[in-house]
CSV table of C-alpha atoms in Angstrom, one decimal:
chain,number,residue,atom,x,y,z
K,1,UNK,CA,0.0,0.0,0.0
K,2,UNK,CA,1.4,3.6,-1.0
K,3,UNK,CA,2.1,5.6,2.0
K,4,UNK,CA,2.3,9.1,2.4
K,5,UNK,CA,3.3,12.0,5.1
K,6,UNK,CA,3.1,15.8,5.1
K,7,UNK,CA,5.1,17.7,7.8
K,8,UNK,CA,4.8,21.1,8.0
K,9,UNK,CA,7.5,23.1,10.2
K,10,UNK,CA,8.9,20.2,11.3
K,11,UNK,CA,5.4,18.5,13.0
K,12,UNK,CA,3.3,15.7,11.4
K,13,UNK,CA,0.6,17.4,9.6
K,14,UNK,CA,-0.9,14.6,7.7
K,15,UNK,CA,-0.4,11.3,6.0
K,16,UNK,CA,-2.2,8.8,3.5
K,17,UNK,CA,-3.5,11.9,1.3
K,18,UNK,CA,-3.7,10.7,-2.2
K,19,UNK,CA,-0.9,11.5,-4.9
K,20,UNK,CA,-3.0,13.6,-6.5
K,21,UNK,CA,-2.5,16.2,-3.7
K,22,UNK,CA,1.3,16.1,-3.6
K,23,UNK,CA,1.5,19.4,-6.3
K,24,UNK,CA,-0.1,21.4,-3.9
K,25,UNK,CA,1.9,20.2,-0.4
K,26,UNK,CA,5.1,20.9,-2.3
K,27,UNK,CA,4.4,24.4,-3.6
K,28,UNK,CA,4.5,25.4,0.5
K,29,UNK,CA,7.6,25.8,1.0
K,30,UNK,CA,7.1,25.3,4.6
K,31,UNK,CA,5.8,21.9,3.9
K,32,UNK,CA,8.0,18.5,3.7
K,33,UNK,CA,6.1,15.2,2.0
K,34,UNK,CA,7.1,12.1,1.9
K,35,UNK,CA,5.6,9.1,-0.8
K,36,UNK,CA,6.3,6.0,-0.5
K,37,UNK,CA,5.6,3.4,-3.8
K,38,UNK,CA,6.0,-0.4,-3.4
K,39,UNK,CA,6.5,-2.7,-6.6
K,40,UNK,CA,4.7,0.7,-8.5
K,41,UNK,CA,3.4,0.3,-12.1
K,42,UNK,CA,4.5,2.9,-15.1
K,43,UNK,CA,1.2,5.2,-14.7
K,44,UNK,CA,2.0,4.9,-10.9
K,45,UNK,CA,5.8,6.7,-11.3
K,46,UNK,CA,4.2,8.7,-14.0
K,47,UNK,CA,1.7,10.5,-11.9
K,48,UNK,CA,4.5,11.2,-9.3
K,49,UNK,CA,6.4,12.6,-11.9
K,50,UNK,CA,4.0,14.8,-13.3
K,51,UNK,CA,3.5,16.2,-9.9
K,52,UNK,CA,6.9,16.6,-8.9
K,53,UNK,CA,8.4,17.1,-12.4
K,54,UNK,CA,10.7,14.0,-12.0
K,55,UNK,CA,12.9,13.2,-15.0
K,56,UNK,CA,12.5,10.7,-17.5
K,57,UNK,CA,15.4,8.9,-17.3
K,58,UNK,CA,15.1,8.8,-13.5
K,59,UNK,CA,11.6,7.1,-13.6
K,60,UNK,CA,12.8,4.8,-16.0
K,61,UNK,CA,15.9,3.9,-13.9
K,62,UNK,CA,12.9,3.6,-11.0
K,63,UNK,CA,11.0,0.9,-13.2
K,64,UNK,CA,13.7,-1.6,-13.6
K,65,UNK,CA,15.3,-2.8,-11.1
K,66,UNK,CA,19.4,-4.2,-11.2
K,67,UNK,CA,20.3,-1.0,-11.3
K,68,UNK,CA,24.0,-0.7,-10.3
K,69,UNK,CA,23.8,1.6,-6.5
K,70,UNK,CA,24.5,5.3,-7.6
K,71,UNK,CA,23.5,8.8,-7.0
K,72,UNK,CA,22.5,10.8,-10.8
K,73,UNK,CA,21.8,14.8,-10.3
K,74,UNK,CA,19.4,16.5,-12.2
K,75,UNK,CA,17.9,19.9,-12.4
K,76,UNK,CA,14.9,19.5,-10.2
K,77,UNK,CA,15.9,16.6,-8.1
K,78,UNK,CA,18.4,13.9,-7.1
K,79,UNK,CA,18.4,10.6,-8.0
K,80,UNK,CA,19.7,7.4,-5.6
K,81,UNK,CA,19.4,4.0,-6.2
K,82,UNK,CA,20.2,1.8,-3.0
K,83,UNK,CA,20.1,-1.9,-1.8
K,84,UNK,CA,19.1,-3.3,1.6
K,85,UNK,CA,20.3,-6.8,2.2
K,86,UNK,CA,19.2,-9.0,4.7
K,87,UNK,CA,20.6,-12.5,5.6
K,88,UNK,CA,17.5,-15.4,5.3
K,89,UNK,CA,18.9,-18.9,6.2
K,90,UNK,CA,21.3,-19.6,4.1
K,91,UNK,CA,20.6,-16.6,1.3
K,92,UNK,CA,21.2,-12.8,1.5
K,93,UNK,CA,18.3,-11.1,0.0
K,94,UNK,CA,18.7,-7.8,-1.5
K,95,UNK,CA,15.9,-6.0,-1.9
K,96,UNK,CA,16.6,-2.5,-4.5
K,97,UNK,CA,15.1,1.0,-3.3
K,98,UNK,CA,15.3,4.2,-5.9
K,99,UNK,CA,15.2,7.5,-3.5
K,100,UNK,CA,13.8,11.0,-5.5
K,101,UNK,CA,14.9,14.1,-3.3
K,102,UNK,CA,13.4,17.3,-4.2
K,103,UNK,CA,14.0,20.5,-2.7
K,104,UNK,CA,10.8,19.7,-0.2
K,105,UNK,CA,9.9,15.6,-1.2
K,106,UNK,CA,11.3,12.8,-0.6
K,107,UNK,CA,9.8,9.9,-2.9
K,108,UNK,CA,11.1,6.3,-2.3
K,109,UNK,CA,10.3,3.7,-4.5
K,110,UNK,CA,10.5,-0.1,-3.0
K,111,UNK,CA,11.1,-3.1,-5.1
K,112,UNK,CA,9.1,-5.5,-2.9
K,113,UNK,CA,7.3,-5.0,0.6
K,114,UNK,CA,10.5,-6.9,2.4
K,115,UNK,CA,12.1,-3.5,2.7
K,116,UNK,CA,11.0,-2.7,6.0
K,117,UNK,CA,9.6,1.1,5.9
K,118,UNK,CA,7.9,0.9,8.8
K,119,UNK,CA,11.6,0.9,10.7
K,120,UNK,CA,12.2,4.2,8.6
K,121,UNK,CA,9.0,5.4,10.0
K,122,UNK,CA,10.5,4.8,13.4
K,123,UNK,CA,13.5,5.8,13.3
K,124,UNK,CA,11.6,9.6,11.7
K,125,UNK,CA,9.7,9.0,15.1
K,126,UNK,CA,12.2,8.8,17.3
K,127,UNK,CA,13.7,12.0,16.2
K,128,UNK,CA,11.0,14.0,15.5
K,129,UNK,CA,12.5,17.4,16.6
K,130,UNK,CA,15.1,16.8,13.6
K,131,UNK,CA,12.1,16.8,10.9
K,132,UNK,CA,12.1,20.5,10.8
K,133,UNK,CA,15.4,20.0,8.8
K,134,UNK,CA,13.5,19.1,6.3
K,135,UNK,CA,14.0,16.7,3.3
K,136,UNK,CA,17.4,15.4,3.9
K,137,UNK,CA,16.5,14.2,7.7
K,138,UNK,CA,14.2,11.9,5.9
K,139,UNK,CA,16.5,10.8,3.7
K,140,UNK,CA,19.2,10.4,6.4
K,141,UNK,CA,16.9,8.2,8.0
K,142,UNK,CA,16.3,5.6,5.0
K,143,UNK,CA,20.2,5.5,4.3
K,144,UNK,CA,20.9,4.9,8.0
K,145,UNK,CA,18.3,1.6,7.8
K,146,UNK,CA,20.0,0.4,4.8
K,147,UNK,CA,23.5,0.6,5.8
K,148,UNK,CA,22.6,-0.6,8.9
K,149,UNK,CA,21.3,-3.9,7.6
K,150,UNK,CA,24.7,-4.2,6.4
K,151,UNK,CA,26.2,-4.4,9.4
K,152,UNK,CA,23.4,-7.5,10.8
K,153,UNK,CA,24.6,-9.3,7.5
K,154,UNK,CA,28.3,-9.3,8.4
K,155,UNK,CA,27.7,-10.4,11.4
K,156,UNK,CA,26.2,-13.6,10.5
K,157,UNK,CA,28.3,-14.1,8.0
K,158,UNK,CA,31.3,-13.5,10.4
K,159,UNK,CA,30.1,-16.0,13.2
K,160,UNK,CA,29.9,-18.4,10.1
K,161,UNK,CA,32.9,-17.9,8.9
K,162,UNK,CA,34.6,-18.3,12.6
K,163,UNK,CA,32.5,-22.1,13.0
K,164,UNK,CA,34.2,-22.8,9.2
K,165,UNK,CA,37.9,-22.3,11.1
K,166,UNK,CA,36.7,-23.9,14.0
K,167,UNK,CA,35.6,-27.1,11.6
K,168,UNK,CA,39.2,-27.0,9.9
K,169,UNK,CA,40.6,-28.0,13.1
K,170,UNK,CA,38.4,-30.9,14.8
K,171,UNK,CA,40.2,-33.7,16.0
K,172,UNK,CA,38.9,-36.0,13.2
K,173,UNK,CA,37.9,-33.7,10.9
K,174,UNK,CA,37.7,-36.6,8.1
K,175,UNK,CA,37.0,-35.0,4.4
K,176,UNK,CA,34.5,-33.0,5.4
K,177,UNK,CA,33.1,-31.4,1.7
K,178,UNK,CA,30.8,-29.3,3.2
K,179,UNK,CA,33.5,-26.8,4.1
K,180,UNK,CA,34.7,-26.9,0.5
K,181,UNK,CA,31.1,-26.3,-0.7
K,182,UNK,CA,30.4,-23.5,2.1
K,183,UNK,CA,33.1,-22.0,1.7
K,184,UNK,CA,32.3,-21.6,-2.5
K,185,UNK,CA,29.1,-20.6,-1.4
K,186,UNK,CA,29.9,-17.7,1.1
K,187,UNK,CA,32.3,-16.3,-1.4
K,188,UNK,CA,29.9,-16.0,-3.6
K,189,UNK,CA,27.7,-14.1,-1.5
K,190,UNK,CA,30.1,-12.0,-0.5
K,191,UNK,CA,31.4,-10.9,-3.4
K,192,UNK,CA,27.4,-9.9,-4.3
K,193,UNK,CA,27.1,-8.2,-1.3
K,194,UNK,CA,30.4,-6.1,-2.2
K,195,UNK,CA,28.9,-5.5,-5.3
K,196,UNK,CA,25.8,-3.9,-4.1
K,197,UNK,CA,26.5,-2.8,-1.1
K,198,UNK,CA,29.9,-1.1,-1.2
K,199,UNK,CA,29.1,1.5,-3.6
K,200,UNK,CA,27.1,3.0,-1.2
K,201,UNK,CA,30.3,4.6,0.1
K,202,UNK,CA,30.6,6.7,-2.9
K,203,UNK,CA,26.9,7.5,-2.8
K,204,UNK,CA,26.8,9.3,0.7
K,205,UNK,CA,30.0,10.5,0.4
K,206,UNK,CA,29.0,12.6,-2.5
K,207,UNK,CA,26.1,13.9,-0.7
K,208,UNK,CA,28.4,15.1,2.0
K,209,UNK,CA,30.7,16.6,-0.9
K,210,UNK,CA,27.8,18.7,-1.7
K,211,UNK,CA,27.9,19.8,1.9
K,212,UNK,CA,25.1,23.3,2.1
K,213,UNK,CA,23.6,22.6,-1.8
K,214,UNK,CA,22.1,19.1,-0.1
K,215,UNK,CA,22.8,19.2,3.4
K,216,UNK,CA,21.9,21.7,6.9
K,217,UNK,CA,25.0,21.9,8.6
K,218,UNK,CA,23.4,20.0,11.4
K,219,UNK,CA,23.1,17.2,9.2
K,220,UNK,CA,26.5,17.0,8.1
K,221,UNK,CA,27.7,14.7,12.0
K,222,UNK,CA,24.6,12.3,10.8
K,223,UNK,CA,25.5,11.9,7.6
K,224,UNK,CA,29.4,11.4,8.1
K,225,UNK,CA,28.1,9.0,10.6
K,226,UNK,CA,26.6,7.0,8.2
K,227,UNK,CA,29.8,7.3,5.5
K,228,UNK,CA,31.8,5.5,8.3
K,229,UNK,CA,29.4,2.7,8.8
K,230,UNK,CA,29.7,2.2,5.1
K,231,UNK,CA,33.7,2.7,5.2
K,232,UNK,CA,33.3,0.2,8.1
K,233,UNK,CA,31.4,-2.4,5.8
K,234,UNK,CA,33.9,-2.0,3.1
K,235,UNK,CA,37.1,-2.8,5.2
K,236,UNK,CA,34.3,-5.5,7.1
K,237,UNK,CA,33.6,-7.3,3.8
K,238,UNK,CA,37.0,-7.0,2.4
K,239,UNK,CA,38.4,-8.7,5.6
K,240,UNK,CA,35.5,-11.7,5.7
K,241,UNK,CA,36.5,-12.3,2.0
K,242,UNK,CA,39.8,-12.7,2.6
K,243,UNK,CA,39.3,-15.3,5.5
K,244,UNK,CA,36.9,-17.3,3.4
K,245,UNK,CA,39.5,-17.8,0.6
K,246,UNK,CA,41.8,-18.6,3.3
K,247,UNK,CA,39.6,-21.4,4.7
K,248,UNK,CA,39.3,-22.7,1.4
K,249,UNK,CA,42.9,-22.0,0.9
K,250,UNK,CA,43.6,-24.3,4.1
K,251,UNK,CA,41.1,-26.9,3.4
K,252,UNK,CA,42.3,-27.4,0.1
K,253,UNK,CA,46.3,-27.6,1.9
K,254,UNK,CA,44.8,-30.4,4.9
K,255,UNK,CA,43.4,-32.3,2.1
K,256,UNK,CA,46.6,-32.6,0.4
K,257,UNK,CA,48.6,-32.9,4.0
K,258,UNK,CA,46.1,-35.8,4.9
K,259,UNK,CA,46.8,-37.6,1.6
K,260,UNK,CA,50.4,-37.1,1.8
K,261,UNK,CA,50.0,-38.7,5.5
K,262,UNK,CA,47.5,-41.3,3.9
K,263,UNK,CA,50.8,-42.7,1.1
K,264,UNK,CA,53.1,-42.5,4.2
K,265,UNK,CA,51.1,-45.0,5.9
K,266,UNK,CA,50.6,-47.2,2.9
K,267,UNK,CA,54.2,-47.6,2.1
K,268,UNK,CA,55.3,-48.2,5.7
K,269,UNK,CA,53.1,-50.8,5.6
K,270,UNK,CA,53.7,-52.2,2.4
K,271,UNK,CA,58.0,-51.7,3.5
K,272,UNK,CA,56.6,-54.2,6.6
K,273,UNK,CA,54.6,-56.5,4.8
K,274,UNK,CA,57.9,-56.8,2.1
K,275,UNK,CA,60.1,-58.3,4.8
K,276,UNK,CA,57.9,-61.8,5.9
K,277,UNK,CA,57.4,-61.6,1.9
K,278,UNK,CA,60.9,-61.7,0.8
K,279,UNK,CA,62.2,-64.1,3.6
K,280,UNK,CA,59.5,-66.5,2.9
K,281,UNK,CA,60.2,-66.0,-0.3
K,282,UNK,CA,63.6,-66.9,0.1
K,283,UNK,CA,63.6,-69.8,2.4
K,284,UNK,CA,60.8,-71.7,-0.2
K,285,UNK,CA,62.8,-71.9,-2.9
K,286,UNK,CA,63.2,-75.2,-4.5
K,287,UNK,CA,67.3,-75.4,-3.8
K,288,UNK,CA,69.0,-76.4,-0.7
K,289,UNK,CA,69.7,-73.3,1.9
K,290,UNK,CA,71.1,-73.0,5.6
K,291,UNK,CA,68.7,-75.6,8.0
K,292,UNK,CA,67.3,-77.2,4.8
K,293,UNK,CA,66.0,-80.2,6.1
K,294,UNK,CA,66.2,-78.8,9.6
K,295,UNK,CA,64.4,-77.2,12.2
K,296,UNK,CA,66.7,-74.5,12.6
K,297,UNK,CA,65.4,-73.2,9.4
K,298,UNK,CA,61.9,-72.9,9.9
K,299,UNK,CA,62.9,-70.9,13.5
K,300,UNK,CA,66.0,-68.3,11.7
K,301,UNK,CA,62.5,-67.6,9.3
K,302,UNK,CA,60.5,-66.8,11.7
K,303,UNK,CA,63.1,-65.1,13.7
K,304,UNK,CA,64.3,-62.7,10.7
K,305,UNK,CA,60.5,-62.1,10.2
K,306,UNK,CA,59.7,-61.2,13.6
K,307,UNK,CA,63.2,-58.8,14.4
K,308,UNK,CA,62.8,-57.3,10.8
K,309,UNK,CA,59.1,-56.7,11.2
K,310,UNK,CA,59.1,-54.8,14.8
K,311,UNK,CA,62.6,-52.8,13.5
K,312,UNK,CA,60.5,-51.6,10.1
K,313,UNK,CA,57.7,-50.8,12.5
K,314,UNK,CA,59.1,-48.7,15.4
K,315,UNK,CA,61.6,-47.1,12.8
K,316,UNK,CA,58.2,-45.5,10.9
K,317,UNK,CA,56.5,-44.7,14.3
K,318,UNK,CA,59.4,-42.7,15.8
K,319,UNK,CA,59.2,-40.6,12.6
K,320,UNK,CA,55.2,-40.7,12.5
K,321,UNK,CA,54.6,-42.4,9.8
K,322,UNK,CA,52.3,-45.2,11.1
């Protein structure tokens, strides 16, 4: 359902007015709306735009989603398109927002209902004495839910991460594919969530670049506030990459460790085996030999087979072979 607010002077005027009535809210300039469109059709957008003069190319970017995460400036208004991720069992789900700023609306445009604007609404609430600064307040408030989102997502992902190095290292870790499958997996993701979730850096940093065009001075601590969460999240998803290829990296190296320790075994125990096999071997040929005929050769067999036997076998166990 489309939601709407007007605040005038900073206090909560109205809300769920029809779009119809937005033309004549923004023409106060002591008035502040706010629309909110989720999963909008093309005559939607193209009734905000006709009452708020939008641009073309803006709505169209609105319409289909994928859009890479930017910030476009045009004439009347800015242009940002933002993702808010959230981490659902195994899957983070992004979920793409477009933000319209005008000098005196704020139009945000949600991909599916999952974006949860009723935590932007709060966060607004919380602060009300801040919604006299008008427009970018309320845009402070839907960047500061996105990029914090960020930060639950890396958490998860970071406990996970930890249990993978804690698997590497169990006593009898065996082959264990799943950490060569999770790890594949949470690369993956993460290099998605770098994807759409790092360039927010360069999107609030230049709104702070624009400093008084965008921002009221007492905006500016909020909003550099929210560029170092998203510098935090870079250097944070950077970091978790790196120690997922490095799991990989030392699963892959325990594999080859184990298998190395796997043909020591084998060929110590093939070296013992060899010994019983190449006295027997000896002592049945078909020719006379020392004891033929004798008991004393049936027990210097045995004996040479026993001595030779336990020698082979603590020789490879003092250097850990068996």
């Amino acid at each position: 359902m489309d939601r709407t607010r007007l605040y005038r002077n900073g206090v909560l005027e109205a809300e769920g007015f029809p779009i119809d009535d937005i033309s004549d809210h923004v023409a106060d300039d002591s008035a502040v709306v706010w629309f909110d469109l989720c999963s909008p059709t093309q005559a939607d957008l193209a009734k905000v735009s006709e009452e708020l003069g939008l641009h073309p190319l803006a709505v169209e970017d609105a319409l289909h989603s994928h859009q890479r995460p930017k910030l476009d400036t045009y004439d009347s208004h800015l242009f940002i398109t933002a993702y808010a991720a959230r981490l659902k069992d195994e899957t983070v789900d992004f979920v793409e927002v477009s933000i319209f700023v005008t000098k005196n609306a704020l139009v945000t445009v949600r991909e599916n209902p999952t974006f949860d604007i009723d935590e932007v609404i709060r966060r607004w609430d919380a602060n009300s004495e801040l919604v006299k600064l008008g427009v970018p307040y309320l845009l402070h408030g839907v960047l500061d839910y996105v990029v914090d989102g960020y930060f639950d997502v890396l958490q998860t992902v970071d406990d996970r991460v930890e249990d993978l190095e804690n698997d590497l290292f169990q006593e009898n870790p065996g082959d264990m594919p799943h950490i060569q499958r999770r790890t594949f997996d949470m690369h993956k993701k993460l290099v998605r969530f770098r994807r759409l979730a790092v360039p927010m850096r360069d999107v609030v940093g230049s709104l702070l670049r624009r400093g008084d065009e965008v921002l009221d001075g007492k905006l500016v601590p909020y909003y550099q506030d929210i560029y170092d969460h998203t510098l935090r999240t870079s250097e944070w998803s950077e970091s978790l990459q790196d120690l997922v290829t490095n799991v990989r990296d030392t699963h892959m190296n325990q594999q080859g460790f184990r298998l190395n320790d796997i043909m020591k075994k084998i060929t110590s125990w093939a070296a013992i085996i060899a010994v019983p096999t190449m006295i027997t071997g000896y002592y049945g040929q078909n020719v006379p030999y020392p004891g033929y005929g004798h008991p004393i050769g049936f027990w210097t067999s045995t004996i040479l087979i026993v001595v030779g036997t336990v020698l082979l076998y603590r020789a490879f166990q003092k250097r850990n072979w068996l």
